Coordinates of C-alpha atoms and ligand atoms in Angstrom, one line a residue:
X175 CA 20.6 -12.6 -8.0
X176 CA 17.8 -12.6 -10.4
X177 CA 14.8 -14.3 -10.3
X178 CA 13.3 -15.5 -13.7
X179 CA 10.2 -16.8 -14.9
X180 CA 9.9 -20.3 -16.4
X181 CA 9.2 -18.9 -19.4
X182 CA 12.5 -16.4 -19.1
X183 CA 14.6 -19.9 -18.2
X184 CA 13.3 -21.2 -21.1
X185 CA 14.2 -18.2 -23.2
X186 CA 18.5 -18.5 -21.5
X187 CA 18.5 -22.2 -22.5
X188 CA 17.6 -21.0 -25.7
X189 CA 20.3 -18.5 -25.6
X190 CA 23.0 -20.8 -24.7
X191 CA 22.3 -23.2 -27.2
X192 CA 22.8 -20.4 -29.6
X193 CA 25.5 -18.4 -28.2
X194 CA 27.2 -21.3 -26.9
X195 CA 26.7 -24.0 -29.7
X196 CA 25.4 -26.4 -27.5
X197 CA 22.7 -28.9 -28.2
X198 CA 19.8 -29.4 -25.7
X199 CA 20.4 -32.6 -24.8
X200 CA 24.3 -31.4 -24.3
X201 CA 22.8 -28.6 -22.1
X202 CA 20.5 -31.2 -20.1
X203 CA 23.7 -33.6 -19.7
X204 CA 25.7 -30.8 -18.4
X205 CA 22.9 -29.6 -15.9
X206 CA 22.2 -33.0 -14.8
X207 CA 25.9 -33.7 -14.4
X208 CA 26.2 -30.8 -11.8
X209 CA 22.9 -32.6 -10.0
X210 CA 25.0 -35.8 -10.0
X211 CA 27.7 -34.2 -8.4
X212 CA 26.2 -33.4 -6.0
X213 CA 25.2 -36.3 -4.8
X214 CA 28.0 -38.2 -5.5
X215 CA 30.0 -35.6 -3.4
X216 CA 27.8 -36.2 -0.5
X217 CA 27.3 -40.1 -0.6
X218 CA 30.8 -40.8 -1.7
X219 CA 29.8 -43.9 -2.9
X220 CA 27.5 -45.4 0.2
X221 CA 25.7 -48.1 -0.4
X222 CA 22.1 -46.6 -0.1
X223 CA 19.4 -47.5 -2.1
X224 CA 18.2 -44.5 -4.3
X225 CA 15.2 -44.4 -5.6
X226 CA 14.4 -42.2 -9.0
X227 CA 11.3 -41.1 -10.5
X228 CA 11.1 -39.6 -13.1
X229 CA 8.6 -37.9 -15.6
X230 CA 7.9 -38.1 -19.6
X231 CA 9.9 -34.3 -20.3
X232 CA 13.1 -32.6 -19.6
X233 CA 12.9 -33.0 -15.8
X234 CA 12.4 -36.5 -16.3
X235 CA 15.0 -36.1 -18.6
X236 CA 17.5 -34.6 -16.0
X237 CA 16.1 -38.0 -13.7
X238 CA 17.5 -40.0 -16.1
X239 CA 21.0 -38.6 -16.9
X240 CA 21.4 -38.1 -13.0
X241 CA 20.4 -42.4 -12.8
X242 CA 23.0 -43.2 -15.3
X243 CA 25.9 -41.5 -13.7
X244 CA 24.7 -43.3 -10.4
X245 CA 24.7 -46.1 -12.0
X246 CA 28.3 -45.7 -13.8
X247 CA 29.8 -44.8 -10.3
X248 CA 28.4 -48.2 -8.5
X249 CA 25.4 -46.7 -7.2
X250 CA 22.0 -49.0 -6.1
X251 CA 19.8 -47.3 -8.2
X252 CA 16.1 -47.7 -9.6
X253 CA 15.1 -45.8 -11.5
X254 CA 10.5 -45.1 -12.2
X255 CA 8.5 -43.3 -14.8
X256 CA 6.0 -41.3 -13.9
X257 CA 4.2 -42.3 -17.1
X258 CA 1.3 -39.2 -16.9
X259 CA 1.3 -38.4 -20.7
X260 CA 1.9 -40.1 -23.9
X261 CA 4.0 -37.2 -24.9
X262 CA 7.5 -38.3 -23.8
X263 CA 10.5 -34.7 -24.8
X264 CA 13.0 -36.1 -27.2
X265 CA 15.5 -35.6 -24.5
X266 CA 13.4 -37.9 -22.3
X267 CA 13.6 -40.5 -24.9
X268 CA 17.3 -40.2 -26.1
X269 CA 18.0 -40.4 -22.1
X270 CA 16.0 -43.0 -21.9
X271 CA 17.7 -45.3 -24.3
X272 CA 21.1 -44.1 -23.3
X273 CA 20.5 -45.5 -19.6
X274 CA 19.0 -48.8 -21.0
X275 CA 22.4 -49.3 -23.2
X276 CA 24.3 -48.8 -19.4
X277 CA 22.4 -51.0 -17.3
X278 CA 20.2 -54.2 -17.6
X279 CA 17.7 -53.3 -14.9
X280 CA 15.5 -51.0 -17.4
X281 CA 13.1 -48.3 -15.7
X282 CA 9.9 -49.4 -13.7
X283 CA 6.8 -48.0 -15.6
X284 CA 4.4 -46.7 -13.3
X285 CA 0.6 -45.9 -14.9
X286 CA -1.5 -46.6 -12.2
X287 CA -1.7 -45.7 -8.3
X288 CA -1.6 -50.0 -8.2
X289 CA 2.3 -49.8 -9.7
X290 CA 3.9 -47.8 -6.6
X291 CA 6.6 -49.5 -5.6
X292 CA 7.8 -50.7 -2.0
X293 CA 10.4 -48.6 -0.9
X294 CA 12.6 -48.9 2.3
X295 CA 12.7 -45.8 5.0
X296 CA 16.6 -45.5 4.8
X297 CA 16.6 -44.8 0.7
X298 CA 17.1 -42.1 -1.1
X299 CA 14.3 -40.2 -3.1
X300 CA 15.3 -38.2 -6.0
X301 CA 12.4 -36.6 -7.8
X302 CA 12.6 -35.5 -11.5
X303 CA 8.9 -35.8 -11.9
X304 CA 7.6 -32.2 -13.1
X305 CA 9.7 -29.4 -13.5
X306 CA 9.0 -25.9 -14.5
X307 CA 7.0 -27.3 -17.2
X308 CA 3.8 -27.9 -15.0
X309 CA 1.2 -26.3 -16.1
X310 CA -2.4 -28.2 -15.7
X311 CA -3.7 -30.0 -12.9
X312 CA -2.2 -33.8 -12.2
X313 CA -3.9 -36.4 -13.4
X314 CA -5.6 -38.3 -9.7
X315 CA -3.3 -41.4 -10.0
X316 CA -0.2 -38.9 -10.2
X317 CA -1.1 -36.7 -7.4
X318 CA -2.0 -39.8 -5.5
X319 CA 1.7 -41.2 -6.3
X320 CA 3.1 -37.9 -4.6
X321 CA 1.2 -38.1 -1.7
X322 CA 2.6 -42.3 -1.0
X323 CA 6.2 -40.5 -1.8
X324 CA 5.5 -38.4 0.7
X325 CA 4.3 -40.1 3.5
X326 CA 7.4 -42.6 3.5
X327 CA 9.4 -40.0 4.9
X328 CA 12.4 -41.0 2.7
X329 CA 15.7 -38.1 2.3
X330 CA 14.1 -36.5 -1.0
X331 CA 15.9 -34.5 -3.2
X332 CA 13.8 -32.6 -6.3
X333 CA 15.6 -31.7 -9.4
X334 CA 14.8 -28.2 -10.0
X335 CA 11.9 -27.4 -8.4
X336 CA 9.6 -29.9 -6.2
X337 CA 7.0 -31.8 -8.3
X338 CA 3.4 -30.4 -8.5
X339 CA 4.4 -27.2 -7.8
X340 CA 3.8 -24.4 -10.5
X341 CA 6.3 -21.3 -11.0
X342 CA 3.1 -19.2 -10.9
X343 CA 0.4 -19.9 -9.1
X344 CA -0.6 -22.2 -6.3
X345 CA -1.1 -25.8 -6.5
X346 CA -5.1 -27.2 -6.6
X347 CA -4.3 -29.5 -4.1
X348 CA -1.6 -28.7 -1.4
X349 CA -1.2 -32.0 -0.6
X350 CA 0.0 -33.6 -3.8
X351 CA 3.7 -31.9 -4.2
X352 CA 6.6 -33.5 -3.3
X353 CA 8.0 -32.3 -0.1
X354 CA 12.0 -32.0 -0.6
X355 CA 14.7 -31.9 1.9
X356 CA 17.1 -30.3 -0.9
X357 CA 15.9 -28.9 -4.0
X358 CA 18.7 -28.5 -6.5
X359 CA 17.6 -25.7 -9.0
X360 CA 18.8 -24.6 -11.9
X361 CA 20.8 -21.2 -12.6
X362 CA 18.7 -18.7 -10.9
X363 CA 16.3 -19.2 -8.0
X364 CA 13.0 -19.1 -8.5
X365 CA 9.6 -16.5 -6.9
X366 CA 8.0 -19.8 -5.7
X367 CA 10.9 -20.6 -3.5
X368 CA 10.2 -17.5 -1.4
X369 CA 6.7 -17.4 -0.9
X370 CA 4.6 -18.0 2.1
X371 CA 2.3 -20.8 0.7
X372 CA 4.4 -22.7 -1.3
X373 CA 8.0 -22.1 -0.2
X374 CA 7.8 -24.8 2.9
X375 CA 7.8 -27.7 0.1
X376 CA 11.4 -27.7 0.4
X377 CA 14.0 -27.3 3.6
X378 CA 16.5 -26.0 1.4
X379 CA 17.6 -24.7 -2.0
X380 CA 21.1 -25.1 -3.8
X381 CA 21.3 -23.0 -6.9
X382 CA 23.6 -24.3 -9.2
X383 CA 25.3 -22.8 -12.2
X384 CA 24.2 -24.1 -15.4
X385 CA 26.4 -21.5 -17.6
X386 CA 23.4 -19.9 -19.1
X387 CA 24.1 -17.3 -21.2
X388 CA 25.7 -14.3 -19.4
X389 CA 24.3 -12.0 -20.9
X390 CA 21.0 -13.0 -21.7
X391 CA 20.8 -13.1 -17.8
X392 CA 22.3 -9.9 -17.2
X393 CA 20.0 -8.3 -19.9
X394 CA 16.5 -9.9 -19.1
X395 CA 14.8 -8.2 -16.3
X396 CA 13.7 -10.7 -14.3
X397 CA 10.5 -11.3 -12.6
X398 CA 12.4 -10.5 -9.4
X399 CA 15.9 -9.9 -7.1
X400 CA 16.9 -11.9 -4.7
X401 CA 19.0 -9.3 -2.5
X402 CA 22.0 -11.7 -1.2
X403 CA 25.4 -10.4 0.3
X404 CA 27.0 -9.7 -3.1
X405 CA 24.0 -7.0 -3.3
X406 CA 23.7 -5.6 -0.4
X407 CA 27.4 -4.7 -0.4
X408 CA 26.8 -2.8 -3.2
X409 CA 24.4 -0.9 -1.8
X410 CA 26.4 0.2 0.9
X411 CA 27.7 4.2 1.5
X412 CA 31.3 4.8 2.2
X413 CA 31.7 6.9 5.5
X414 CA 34.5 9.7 4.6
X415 CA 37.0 10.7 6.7
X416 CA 36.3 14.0 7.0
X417 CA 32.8 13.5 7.7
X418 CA 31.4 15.0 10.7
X419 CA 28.0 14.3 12.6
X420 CA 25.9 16.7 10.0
X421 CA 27.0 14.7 6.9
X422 CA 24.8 11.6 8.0
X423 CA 22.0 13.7 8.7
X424 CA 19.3 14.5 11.3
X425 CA 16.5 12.1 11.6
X426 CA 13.1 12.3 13.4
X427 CA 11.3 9.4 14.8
X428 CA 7.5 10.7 15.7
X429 CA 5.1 7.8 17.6
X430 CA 4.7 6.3 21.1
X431 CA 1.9 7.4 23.0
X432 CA 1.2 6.2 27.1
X433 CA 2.9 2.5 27.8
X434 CA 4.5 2.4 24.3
X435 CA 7.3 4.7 24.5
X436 CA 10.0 1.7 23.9
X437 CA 9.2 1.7 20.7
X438 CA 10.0 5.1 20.1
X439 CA 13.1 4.2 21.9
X440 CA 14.0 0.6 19.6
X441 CA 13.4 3.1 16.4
X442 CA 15.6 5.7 18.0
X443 CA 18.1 3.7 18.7
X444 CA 18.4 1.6 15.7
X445 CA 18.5 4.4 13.3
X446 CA 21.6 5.7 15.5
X447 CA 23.2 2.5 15.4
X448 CA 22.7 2.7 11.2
X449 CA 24.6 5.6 11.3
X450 CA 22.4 8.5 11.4
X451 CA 24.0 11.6 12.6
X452 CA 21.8 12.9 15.0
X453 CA 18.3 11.6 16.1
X454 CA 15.4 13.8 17.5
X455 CA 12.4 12.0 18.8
X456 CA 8.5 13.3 19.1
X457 CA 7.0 12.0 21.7
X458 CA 4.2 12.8 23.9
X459 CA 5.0 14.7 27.0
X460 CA 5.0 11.4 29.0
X461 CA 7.7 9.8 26.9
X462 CA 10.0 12.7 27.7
X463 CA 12.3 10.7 30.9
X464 CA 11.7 7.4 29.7
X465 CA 13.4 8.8 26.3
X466 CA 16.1 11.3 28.0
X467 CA 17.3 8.3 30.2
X468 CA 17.4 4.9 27.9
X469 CA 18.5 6.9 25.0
X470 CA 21.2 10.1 26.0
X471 CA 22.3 10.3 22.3
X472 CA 18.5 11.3 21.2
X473 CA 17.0 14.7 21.6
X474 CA 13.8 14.8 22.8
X475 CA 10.7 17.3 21.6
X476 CA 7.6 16.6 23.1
X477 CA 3.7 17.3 22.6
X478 CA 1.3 19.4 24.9
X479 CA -0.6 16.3 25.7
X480 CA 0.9 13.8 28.5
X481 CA -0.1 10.8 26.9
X482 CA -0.7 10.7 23.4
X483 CA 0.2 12.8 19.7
X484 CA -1.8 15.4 19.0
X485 CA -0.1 18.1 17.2
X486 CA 3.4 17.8 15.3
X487 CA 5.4 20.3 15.5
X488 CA 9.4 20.8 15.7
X489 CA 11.3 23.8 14.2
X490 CA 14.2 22.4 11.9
X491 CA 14.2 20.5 9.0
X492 CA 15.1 16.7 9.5
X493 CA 16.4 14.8 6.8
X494 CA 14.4 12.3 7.4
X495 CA 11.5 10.8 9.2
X496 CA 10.4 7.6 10.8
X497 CA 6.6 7.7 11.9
X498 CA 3.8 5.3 13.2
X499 CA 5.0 3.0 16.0
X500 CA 3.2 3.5 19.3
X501 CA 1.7 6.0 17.9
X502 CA -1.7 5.1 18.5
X503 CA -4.9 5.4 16.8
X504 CA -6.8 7.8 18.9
X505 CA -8.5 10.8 16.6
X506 CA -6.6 13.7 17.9
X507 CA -3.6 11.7 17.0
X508 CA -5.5 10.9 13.7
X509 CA -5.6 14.7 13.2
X510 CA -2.5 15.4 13.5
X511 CA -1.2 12.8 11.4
X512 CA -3.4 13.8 8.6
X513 CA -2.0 17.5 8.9
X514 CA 1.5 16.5 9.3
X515 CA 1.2 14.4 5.7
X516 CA 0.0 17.6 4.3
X517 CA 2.7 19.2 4.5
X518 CA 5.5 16.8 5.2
X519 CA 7.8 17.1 1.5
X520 CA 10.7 15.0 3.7
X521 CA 12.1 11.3 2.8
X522 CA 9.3 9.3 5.0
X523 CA 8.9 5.6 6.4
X524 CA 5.1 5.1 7.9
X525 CA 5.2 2.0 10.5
X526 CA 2.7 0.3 12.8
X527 CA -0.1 2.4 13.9
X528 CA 0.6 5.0 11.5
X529 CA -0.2 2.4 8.6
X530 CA -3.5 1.4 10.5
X531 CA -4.2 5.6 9.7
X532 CA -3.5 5.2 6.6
X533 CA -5.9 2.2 6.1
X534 CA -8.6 3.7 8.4
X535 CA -8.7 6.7 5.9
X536 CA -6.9 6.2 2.8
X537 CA -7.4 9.7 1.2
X538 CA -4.4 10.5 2.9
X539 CA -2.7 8.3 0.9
X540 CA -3.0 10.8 -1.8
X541 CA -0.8 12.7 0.8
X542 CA 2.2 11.4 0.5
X543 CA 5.5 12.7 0.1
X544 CA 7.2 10.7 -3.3
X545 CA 8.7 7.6 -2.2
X546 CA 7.6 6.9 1.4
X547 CA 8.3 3.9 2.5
X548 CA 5.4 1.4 3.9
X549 CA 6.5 -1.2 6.2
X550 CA 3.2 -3.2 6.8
X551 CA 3.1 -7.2 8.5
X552 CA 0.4 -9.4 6.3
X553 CA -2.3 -8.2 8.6
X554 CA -1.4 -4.2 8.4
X555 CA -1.1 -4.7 4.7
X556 CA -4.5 -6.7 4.3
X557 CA -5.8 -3.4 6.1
X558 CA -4.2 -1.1 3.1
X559 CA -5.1 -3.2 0.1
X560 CA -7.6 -5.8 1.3
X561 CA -7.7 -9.4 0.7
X562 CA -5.9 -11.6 -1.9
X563 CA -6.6 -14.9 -3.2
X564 CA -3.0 -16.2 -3.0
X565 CA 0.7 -15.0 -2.6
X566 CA 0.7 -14.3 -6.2
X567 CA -2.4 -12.0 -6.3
X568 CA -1.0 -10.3 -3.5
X569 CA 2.3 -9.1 -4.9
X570 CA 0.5 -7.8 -8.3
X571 CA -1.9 -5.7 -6.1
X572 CA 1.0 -4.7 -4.1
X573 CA 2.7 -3.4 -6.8
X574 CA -0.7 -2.0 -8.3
X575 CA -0.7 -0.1 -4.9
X576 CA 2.5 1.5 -5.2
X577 CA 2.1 2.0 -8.2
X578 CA -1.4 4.6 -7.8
X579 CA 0.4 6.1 -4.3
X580 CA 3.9 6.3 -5.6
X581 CA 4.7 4.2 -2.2
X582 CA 7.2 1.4 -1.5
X583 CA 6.0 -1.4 0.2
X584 CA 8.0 -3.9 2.3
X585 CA 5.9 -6.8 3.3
X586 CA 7.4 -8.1 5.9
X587 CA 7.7 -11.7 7.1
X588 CA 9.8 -14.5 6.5
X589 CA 11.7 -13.8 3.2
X590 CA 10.0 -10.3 3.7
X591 CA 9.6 -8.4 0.3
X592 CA 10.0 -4.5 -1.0
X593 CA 7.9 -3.6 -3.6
X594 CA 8.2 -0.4 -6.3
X595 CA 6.3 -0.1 -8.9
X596 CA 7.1 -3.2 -10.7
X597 CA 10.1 -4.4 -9.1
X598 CA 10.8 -7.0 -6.5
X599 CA 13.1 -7.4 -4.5
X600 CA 13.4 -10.3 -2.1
X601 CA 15.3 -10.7 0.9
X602 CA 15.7 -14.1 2.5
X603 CA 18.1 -13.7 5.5
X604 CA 16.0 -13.6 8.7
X605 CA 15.0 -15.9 11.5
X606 CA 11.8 -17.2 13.1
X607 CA 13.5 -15.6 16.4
X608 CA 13.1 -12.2 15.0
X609 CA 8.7 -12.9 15.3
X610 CA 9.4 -10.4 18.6
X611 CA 7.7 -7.3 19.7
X612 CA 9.8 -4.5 19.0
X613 CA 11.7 -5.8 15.9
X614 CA 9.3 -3.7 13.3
X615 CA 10.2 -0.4 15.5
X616 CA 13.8 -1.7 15.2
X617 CA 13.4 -2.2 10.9
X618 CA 11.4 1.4 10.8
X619 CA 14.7 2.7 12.6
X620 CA 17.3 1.4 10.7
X621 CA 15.5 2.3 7.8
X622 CA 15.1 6.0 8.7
X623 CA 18.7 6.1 9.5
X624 CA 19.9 5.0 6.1
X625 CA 17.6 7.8 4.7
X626 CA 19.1 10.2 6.6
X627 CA 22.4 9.4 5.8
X628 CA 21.1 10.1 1.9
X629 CA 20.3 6.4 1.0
X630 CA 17.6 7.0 -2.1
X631 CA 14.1 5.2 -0.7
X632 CA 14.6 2.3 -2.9
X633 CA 18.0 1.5 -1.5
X634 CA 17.2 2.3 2.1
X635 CA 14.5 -0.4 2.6
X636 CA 16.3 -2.9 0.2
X637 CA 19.6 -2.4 2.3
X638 CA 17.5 -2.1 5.5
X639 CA 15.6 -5.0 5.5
X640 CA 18.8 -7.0 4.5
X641 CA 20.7 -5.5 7.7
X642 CA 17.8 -6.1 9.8
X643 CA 17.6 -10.4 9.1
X644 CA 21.7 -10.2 8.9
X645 CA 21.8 -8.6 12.4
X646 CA 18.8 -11.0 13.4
X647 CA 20.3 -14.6 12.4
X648 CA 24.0 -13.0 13.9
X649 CA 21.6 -13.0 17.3
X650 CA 20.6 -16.4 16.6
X651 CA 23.4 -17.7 16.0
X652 CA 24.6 -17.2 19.4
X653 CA 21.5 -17.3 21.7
X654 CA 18.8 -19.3 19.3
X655 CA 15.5 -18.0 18.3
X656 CA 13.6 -18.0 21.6
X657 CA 15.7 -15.5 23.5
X658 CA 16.0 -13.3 20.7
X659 CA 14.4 -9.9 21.4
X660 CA 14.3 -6.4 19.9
X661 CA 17.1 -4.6 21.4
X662 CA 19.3 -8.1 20.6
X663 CA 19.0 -7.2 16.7
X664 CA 20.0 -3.0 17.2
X665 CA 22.6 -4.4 19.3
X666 CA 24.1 -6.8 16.5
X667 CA 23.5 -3.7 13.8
X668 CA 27.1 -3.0 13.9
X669 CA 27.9 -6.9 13.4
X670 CA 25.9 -6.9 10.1
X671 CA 27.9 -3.8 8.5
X672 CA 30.8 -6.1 9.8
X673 CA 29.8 -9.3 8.1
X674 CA 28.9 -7.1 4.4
X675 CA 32.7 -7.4 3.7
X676 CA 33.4 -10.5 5.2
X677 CA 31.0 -11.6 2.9
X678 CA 32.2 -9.6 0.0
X679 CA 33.8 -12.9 -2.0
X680 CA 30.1 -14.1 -2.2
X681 CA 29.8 -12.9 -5.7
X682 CA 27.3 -13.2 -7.6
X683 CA 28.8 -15.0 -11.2
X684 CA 25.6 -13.6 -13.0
X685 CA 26.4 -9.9 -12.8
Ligands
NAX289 N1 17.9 -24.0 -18.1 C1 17.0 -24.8 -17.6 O1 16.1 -24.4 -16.9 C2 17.1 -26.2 -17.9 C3 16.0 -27.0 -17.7 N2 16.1 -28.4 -17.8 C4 14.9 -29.1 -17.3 O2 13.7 -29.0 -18.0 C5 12.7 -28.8 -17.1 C6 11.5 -28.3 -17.9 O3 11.1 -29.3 -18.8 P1 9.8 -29.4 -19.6 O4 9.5 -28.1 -20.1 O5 9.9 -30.6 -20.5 O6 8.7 -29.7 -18.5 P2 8.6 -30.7 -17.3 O7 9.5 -31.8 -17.4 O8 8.6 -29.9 -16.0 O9 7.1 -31.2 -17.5 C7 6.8 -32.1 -18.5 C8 5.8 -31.8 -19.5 O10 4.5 -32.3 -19.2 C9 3.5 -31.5 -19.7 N3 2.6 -31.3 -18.6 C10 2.5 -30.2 -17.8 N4 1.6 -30.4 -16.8 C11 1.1 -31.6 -16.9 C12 0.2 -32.4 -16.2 N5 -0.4 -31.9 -15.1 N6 -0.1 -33.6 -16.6 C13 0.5 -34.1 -17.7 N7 1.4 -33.4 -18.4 C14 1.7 -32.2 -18.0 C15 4.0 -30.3 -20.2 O11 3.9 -30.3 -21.6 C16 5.5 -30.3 -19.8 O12 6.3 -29.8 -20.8 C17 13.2 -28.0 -16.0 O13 12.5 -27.9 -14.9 C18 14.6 -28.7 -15.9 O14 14.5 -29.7 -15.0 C19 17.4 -29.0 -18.0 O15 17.2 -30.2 -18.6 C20 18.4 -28.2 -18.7 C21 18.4 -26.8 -18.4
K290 K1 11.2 -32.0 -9.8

């Protein structure tokens, strides 16, 4: 599913009205209807108080439509302006007098931190202060109004996006935006929802369709993909029938160095369980029983030295490689690194230490072979491109960075991201449980795997990461996040090709 700007959303509710012959208040009536719906679906007509604030444009706008239908259907409602500009949308004000011709308890004006209203624990808080449209600090009395929303610890629902946050930067003050237990967003998801610093402002998302113009969506690039089941399965190779063990390819994983052969072994493993054909592993001399005996479907080559890298060398020509975890960064290993780069022309993925290399001397990042693929955590990728001032800054030098070394990135992390030039795609599945050791070395692998069996670069870490959180929440889901461990999520591999097509219905009504 894509992922627009606000200015792009902007530009499909322009396209509808056109294409679609709809006026904008029509459009806001029908996007505030599906908000309603919502709730109505859920309360079923409880007698809960609900409060609503709204602001002076089309969010608050939105507020208000969603108010009156409350109020139609028998709802306790009250309904608050969030009165921070003199500049009320015409949509604002024509919703405004349609909900004082339904009902004779008119909307609370609030202009002061002094007008905050008492409001019981048990209500509901539906907030249509600011929507995309943010796009200066608030006013102090406004953010201070958030801040008293927030502390009465009320069931809070934001219309679109949550209040005070912008769709592309950080908020000044981290304090003053609402904090949602649903947010109910419009058409699309949006980058802000995903990020580190400011997606924890809401619990959960619901995308609803709008019926935006088709294809102005399908058209637009957007500023982003989110890569959801309805992608991944299209990503996905067919395995023919008469296929035999050579037709998915020979991979090598190359790391581990003494006490951190399992890693080797996580990576091996995993990119078997993707489906590669055959695995070969390079390991130093010590890793040689540990390898032979955990993993009998691997071959093992191993280095002159017992206990770390220090010269690659293997005579035949793997269709892939996976390199970096365990590896160490000890300088004959550096050596041999650098020498293997020069001359390596096959599909690559660098992990772990080997990105650590990489930082440590990045001339040899002029070295790579097109397309590798980079799988740094925030701290390993701080190493490769320094720091950042926020999330934002840190995807534009990301894709700066891939762009000068022809790399793909994948930050990974919750909702962990691959990079290419300038596209993004984002991949939300995942669990908390799946902060383990060993679950890196188990992405690397799969992600080897898939480029062995002929996956481009691209596709391989988009499809890879996506199999690694799917296998990782099927864990979860039966053992929680505590007991989850590495070999849990190669174990569940299997499980996630499963679930593609179980999941295959999930389609995606923007394509
Ligand atoms: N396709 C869509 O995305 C649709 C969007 N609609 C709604 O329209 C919203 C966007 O509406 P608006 O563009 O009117 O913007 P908002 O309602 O988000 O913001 C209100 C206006 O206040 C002004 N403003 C911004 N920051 C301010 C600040 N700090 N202090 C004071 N004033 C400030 C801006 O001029 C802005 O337009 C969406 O979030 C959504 O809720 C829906 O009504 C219909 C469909
Ligand atoms: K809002």
């Amino acid at each position: 599913m894509k992922i627009f700007s606000a200015k792009q959303m902007q530009k499909a509710d322009h396209a509808t009205m056109q294409n679609q012959q709809l006026t904008s208040l029509e459009l806001m009536e029908r996007a505030a209807t599906q908000v309603f719906n919502i709730i109505h679906n859920k309360l079923n007509g409880a007698a809960v108080p609900i409060h609503i604030f709204c602001g002076i444009g089309n969010n608050g706008g939105d507020g208000l439509v969603v108010s009156r239908l409350l109020i139609t259907h028998g709802y306790h409602v009250k309904t608050y302006i969030v009165n921070f500009s003199e500049n009320r949308s015409k949509n604002f004000l024509a919703n405004y007098d349609r909900l004082k011709e339904t009902t004779n308890e008119w909307p609370i004006q609030l202009k002061s931190e002094e007008d905050f209203p008492e409001i019981e624990p048990q209500s509901i808080v539906i907030d249509a202060i600011f929507g995309i449209g943010l796009n200066r600090p608030l006013v102090p009395w406004v953010a201070q109004s958030i801040k008293r929303l927030n502390t009465l610890r009320c069931f809070t629902l934001s219309i679109d996006i949550p209040s005070g946050l912008y769709t592309n930067k950080v908020p000044e003050d981290a304090e003053a935006v609402i904090f949602a237990d649903i947010t109910v967003t419009f058409q699309l998801p949006k980058l802000i929802f995903f990020l580190p610093q400011t997606g924890n402002y809401t619990r959960d998302v619901q995308v609803i369709d709008i019926g935006l113009d088709r294809n102005f969506i399908v058209n637009e690039s957007g500023v982003g993909e989110l890569i959801g089941p309805y992608e991944a399965v299209s990503l996905y190779k067919n395995r023919a029938k008469f296929s035999h063990k050579g037709t998915y390819g020979h991979c090598l994983l190359i790391g581990g160095s003494y006490g951190k052969i399992g890693s080797v072994v996580l990576a091996t493993k995993a990119a078997l369980r993707t489906g590669a054909g055959l695995a070969s592993t390079y390991v130093p001399e010590c890793g040689y029983s540990i390898l032979q005996t955990a993993l009998p479907e691997a071959m093992v080559i191993t280095d002159d030295n017992e206990d770390l890298i220090e010269e690659i060398t293997f005579d035949y020509e793997p269709t892939a490689i996976g390199i970096g975890m365990g590896i160490g960064t000890h300088e004959k290993t550096i050596k041999a690194f650098e020498s293997f780069l020069n001359t390596n022309t096959h599909p690559l993925v660098i992990d772990a230490d080997g990105l650590n290399i990489l930082a440590k001397n990045p001339k040899l990042l002029k070295k790579l072979a097109p397309e590798t693929i980079l799988t740094p955590h925030p701290k390993e990728l701080e190493r490769l491109i320094r720091e950042w001032d926020d999330d934002f800054e840190k995807i534009e030098k990301v894709k700066s960075f891939s762009k000068e070394n022809n790399c793909i990135v994948i930050i990974k992390g919750a909702n962990s991201m691959v990079i290419y030039n300038d596209q993004l795609f984002v991949n939300n599945n995942g669990n908390p449980g799946m902060a383990t050791a060993g679950s890196g070395d188990v992405l690397s692998g799969i992600i080897t795997g898939l480029l062995s069996q002929g996956y481009t670069p691209l596709h391989a870490a988009i499809f890879g990461v996506y199999l690694h959180g799917s296998a990782g929440d099927l864990v979860a889901q039966k053992n929680g996040f505590e007991a989850l461990i590495a070999s849990d999520i190669i174990d569940h591999i299997g499980n996630a090709f499963l679930e593609l097509f179980k999941n295959s219905k999930n389609v995606d009504k923007n394509q």
